[in-house]
Coordinates of C-alpha atoms and ligand atoms in Angstrom, one line a residue:
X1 CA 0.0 0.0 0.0
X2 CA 1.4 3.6 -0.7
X3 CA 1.0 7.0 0.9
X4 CA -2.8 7.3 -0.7
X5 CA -4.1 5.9 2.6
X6 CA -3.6 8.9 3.8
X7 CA -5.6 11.1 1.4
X8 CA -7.1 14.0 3.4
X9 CA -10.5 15.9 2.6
X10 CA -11.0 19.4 2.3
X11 CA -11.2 20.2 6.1
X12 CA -10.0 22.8 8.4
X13 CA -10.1 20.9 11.8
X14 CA -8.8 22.2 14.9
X15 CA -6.8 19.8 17.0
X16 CA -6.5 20.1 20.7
X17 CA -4.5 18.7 23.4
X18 CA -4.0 18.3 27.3
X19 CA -3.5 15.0 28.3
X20 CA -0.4 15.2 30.6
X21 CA 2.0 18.8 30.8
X22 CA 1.5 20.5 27.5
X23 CA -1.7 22.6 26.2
X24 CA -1.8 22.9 22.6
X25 CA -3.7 23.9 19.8
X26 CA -3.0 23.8 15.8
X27 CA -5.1 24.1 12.9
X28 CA -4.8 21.5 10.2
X29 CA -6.3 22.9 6.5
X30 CA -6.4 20.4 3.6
X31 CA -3.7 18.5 5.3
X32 CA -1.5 21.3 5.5
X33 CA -0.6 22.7 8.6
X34 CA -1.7 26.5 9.6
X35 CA -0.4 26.8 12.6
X36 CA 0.5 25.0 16.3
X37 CA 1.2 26.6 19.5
X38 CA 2.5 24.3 22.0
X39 CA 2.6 25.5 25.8
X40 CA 4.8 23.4 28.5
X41 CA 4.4 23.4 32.5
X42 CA 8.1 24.0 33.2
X43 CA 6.6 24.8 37.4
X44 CA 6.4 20.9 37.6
X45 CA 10.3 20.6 37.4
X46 CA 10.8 21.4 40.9
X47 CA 8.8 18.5 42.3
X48 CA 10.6 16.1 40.2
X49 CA 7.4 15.1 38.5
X50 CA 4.1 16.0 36.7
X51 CA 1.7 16.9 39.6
X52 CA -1.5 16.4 38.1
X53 CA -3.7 18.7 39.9
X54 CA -1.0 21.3 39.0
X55 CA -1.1 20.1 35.5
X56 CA -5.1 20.5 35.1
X57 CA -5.2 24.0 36.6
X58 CA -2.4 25.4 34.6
X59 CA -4.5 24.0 31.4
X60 CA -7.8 26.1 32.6
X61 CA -5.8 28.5 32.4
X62 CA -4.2 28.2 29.2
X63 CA -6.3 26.7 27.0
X64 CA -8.0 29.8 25.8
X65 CA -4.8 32.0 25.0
X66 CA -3.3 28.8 23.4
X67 CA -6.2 28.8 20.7
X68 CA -7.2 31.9 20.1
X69 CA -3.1 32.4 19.4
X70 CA -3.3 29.1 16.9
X71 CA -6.9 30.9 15.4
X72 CA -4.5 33.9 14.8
X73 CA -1.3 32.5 13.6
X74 CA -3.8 30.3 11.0
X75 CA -4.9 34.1 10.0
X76 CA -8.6 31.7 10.5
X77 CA -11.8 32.2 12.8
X78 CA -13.5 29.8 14.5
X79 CA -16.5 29.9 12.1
X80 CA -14.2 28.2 9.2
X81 CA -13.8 25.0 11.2
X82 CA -15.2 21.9 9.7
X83 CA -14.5 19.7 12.8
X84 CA -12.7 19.8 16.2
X85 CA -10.2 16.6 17.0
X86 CA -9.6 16.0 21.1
X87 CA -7.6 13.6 23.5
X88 CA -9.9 12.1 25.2
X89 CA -7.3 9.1 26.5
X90 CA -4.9 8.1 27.9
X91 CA -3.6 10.5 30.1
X92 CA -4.4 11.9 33.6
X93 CA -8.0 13.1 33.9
X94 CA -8.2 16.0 35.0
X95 CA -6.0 17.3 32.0
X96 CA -8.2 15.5 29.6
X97 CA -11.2 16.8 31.0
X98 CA -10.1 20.6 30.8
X99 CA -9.5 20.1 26.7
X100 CA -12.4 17.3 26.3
X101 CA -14.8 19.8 27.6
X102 CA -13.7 22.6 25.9
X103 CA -13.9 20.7 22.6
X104 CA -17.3 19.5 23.8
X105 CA -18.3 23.6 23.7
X106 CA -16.7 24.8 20.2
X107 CA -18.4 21.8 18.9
X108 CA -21.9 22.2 20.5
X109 CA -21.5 26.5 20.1
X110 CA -20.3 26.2 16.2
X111 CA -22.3 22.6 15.6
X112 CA -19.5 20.8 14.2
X113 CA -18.3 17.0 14.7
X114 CA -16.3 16.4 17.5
X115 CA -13.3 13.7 16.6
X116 CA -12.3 11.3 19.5
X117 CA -8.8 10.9 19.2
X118 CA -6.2 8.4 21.1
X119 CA -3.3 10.1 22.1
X120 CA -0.5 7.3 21.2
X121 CA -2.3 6.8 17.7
X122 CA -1.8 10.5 17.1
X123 CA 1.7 9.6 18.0
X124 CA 1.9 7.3 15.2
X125 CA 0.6 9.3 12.8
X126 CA 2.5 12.8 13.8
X127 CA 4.9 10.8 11.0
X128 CA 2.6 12.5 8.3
X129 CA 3.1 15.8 9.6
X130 CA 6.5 15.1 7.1
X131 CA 6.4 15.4 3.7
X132 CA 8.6 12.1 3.3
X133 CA 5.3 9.6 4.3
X134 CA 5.6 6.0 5.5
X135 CA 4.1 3.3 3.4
X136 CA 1.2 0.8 5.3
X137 CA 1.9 -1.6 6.8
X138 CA 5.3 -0.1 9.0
X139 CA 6.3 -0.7 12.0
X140 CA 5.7 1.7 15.2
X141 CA 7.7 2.1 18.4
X142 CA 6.4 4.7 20.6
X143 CA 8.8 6.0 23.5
X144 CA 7.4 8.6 25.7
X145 CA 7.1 9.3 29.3
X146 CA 4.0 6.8 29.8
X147 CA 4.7 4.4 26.9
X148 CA 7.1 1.8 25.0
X149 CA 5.2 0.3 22.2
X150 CA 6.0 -1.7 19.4
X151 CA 3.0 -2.5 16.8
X152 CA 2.8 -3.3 13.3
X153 CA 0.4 -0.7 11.8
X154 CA -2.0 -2.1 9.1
X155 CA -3.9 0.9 8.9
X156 CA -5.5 3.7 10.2
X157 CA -7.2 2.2 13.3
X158 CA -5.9 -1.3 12.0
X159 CA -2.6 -2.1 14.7
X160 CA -1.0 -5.4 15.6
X161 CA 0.5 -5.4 18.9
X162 CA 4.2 -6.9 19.3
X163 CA 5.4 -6.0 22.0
X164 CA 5.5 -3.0 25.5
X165 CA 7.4 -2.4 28.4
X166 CA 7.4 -4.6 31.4
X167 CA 8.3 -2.3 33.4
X168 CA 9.3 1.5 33.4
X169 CA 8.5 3.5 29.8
X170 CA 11.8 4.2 28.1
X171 CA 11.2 8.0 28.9
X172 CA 10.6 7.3 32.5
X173 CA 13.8 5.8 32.8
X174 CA 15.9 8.9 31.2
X175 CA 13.5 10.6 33.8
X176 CA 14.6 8.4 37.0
X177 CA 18.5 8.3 35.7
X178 CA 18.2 11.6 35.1
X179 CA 16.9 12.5 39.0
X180 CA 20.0 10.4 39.9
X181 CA 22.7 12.4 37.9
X182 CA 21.1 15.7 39.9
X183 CA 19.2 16.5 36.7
X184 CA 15.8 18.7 36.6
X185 CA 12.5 16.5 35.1
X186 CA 12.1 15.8 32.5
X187 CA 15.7 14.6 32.4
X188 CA 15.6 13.6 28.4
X189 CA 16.5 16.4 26.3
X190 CA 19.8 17.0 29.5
X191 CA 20.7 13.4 29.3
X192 CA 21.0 13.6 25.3
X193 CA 23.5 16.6 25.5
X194 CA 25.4 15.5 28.4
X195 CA 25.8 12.3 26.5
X196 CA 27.4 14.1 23.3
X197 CA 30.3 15.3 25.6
X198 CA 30.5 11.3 27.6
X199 CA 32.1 8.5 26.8
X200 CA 29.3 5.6 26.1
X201 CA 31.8 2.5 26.9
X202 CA 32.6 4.0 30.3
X203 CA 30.3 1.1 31.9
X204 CA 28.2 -1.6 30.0
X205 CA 25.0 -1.1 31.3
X206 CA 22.9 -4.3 30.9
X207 CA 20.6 -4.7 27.6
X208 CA 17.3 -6.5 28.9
X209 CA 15.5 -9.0 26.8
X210 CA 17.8 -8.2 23.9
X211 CA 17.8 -11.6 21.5
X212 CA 14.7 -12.5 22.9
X213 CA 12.2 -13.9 20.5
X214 CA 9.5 -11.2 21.9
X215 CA 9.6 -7.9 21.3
X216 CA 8.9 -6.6 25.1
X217 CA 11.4 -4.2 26.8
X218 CA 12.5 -3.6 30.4
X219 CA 14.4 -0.8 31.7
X220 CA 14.3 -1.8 35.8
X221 CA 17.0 -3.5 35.6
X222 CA 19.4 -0.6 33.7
X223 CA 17.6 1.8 36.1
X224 CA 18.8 -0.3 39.0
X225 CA 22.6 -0.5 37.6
X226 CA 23.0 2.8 37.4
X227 CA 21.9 3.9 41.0
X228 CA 24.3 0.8 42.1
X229 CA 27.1 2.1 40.4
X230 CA 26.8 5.6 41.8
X231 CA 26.0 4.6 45.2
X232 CA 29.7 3.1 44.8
X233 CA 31.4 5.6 44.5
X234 CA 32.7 8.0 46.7
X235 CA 33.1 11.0 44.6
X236 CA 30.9 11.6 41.0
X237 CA 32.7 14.0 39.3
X238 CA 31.4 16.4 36.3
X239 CA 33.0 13.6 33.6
X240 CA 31.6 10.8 35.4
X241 CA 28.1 11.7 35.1
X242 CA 28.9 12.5 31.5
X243 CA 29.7 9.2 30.6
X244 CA 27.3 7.6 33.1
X245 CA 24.6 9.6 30.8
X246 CA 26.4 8.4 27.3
X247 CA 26.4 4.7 28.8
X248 CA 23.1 5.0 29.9
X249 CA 22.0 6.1 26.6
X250 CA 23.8 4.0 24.2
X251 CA 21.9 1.1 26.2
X252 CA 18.7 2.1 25.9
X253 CA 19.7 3.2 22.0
X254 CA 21.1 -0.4 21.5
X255 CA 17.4 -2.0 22.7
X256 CA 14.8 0.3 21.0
X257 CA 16.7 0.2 18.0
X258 CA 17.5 -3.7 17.7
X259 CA 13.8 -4.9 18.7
X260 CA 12.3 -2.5 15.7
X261 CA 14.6 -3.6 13.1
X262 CA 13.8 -7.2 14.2
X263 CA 10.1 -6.2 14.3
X264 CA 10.6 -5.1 10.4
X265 CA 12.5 -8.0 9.4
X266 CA 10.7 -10.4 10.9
X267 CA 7.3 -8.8 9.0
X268 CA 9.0 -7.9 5.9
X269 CA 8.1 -4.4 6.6
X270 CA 10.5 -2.3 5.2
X271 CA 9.4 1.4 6.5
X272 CA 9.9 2.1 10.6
X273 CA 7.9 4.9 12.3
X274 CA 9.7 6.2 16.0
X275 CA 7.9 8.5 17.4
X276 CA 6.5 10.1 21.4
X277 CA 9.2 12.1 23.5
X278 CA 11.7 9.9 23.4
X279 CA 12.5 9.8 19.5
X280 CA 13.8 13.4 20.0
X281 CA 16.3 11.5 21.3
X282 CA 19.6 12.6 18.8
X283 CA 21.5 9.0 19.1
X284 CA 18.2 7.3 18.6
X285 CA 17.6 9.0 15.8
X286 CA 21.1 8.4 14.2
X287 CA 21.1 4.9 15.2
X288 CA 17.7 4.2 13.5
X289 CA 19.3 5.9 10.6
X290 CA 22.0 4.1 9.9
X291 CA 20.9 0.7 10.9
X292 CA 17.7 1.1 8.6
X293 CA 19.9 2.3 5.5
X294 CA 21.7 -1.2 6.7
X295 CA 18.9 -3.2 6.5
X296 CA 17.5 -1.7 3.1
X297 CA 14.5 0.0 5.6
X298 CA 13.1 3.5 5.5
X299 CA 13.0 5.1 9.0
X300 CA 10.4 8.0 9.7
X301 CA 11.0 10.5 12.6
X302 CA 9.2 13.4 12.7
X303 CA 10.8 17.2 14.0
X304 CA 11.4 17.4 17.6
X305 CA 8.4 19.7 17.7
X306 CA 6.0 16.9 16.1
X307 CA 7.7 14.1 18.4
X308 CA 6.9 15.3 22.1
X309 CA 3.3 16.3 23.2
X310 CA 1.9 18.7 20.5
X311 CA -2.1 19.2 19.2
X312 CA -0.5 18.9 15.3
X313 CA -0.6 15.1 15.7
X314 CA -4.0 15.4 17.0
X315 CA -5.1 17.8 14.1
X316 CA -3.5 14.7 11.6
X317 CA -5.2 12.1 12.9
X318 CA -8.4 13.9 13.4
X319 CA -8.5 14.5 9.7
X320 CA -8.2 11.0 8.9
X321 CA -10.2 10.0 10.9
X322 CA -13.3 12.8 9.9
X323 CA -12.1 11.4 6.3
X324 CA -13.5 8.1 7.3
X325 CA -16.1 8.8 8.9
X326 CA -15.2 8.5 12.9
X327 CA -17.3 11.3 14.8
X328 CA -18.0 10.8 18.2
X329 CA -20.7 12.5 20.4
X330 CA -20.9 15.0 23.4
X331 CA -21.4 11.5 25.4
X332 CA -17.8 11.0 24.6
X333 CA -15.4 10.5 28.0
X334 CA -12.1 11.1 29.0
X335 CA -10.5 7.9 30.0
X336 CA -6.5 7.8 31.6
X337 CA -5.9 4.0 30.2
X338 CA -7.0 2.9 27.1
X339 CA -4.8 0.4 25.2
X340 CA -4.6 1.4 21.7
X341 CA -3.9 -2.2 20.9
X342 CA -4.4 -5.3 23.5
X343 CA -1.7 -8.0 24.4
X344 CA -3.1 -11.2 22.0
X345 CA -4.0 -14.2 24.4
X346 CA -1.8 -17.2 23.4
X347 CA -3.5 -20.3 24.8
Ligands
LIG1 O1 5.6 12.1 24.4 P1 6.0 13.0 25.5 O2 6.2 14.4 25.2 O3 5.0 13.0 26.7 C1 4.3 11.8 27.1 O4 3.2 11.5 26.5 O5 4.9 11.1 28.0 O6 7.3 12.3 26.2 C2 8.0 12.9 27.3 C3 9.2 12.1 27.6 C4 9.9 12.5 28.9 O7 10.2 11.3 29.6 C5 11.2 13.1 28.4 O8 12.3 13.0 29.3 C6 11.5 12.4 27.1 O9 10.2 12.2 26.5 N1 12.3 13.1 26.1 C7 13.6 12.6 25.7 C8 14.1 13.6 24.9 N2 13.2 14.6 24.7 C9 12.1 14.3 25.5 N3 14.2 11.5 26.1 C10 15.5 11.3 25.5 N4 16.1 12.2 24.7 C11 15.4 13.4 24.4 N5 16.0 14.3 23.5
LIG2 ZN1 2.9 11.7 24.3

């Protein structure tokens, strides 16, 4: 199948988001992209995690600035929307509430469809917010602070699972190394430039489950080696932590990469989606790179801006979505867990 499975109407959909630390807004026209305004919750950094009733007041509060400024940068009004796209899951609720009901209001006020939309599909497809467009089916791994996912995408709303995390999500691991290294939350983006200046042999952290013949991930164990080995030590200097951040990373690199490129192979898929916080990740990205132009794969990243928590990807997959029909109704709810795709029973 080629890009054509993507073909978007003639829409202009607004696409909202809340679910965790980040409002955002952007305004998707004919499949072209208007405008997004993103707006992060930098106070949480000082309790070394999201705090979510924090999270859900800062939204109320910035949810109307945050689209008005997307209406304006668009140069639209909200009179030329055809549809409004929304997180409704996963995520913590109060945050999905403040942008569910809002969406709820444009669409009930301007009486036009509301879109439902799953915040780690719109991960997925924030790939087509590129103009270079995976072909179906392709492989997905989704790293973010919440989730480490590996499915084979069929389709739009069509997703075999392969494989998750048993444990921590790859980004909550940067996170927890991160908090031991002294680093502010959320540790990712400070652990990838720390590691550019570090030496990634300085200590072989372990590679869980790698040349297993499933395609789940665990990070406890890496977590756990890295708080041994500094607990060790008497003195952690400046370098040190350098190359404790490189090693750190290269491991985590060395699993997310190998498992996908396994994944591909094994489903003679030759295109491989990264996307959530994580694939801002520099060394991921160059990794995936390289070993794809190995294995005679395509790999698809999207911009940092399009990787972490943004209402673009929700403006995307709300247009393919209204393009085939999905509208849901003001008795739609927000839900914190939803899997997008369940573990298969093996009996
Ligand atoms: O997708 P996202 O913005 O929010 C969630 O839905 O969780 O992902 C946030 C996660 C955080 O754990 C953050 O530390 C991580 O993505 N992250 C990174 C990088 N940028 C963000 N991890 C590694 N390297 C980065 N450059
Ligand atoms: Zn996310």
């Amino acid at each position: 199948m080629t890009s054509d499975a993507y073909t978007l109407g003639n829409a202009t959909i607004l696409g909202i988001e809340s679910s965790c630390d980040e409002t955002s807004a952007a305004i998707l026209q004919n499949g072209d992209l208007r405008s997004v305004v993103v707006s992060s919750q930098f106070f949480h950094d000082k309790f070394g995690g999201v705090v979510p009733e924090l999270a859900s007041r800062a939204h109320v509060r910035s949810m109307m600035p945050i689209v008005r400024e997307a209406f304006s940068r668009a140069g639209i009004s909200s009179n030329d929307l055809t549809a409004v796209a929304i997180t409704y899951a996963p995520g913590l609720m109060g945050s999905l509430l403040v942008g569910l009901n809002f969406a709820k209001g444009l669409s009930l006020g301007l009486n036009i469809p509301l879109i439902a939309v799953h915040h780690i599909e719109a991960h997925i497809f924030s790939a087509l917010l590129e103009s270079e467009k995976p072909s179906l089916p392709f492989i997905a791994l989704i790293v973010s602070g919440g989730h480490t996912l590996l499915l084979c995408v069929r389709d739009v709303g069509s997703y075999e699972f392969l494989g998750e995390t048993l444990d921590d999500a790859a980004g909550e691991a940067f996170d927890k190394v991160g908090k031991m290294l002294g680093l502010e939350y959320p540790a990712g983006p400070q652990i990838d430039a720390m590691s550019k200046e570090g030496n990634p042999e300085f200590v072989k952290f372990p590679r869980a489950l790698l040349g297993e013949s499933n395609y789940d991930f665990s990070f406890s164990g890496i977590k756990t080696s890295v708080l041994y080995w500094l607990k060790k030590q008497s003195d952690v200097t400046v370098e040190m932590r350098r190359d404790i951040a490189a090693s750190f990373q290269r491991a985590m690199v060395d699993v997310l990469v190998s498992k996908a490129v396994q994944a591909a192979k094994a489903h003679s898929v030759r295109d491989i989606v990264c996307a959530g916080g994580v694939s801002a990740n520099s060394e991921l990205r160059e990794r995936f790179k390289n070993e794809c132009t190995r294995h005679g794969m395509r790999f698809f990243v999207p911009r940092p801006l399009f990787s972490t928590d943004n209402a673009a990807m929700i403006a995307m997959l709300g247009a393919l979505k209204l393009e085939r029909g999905h509208i849901a109704d003001l008795s739609l709810t927000a839900m914190p867990r939803v899997p997008l795709a369940e573990r298969p029973i093996v009996e």
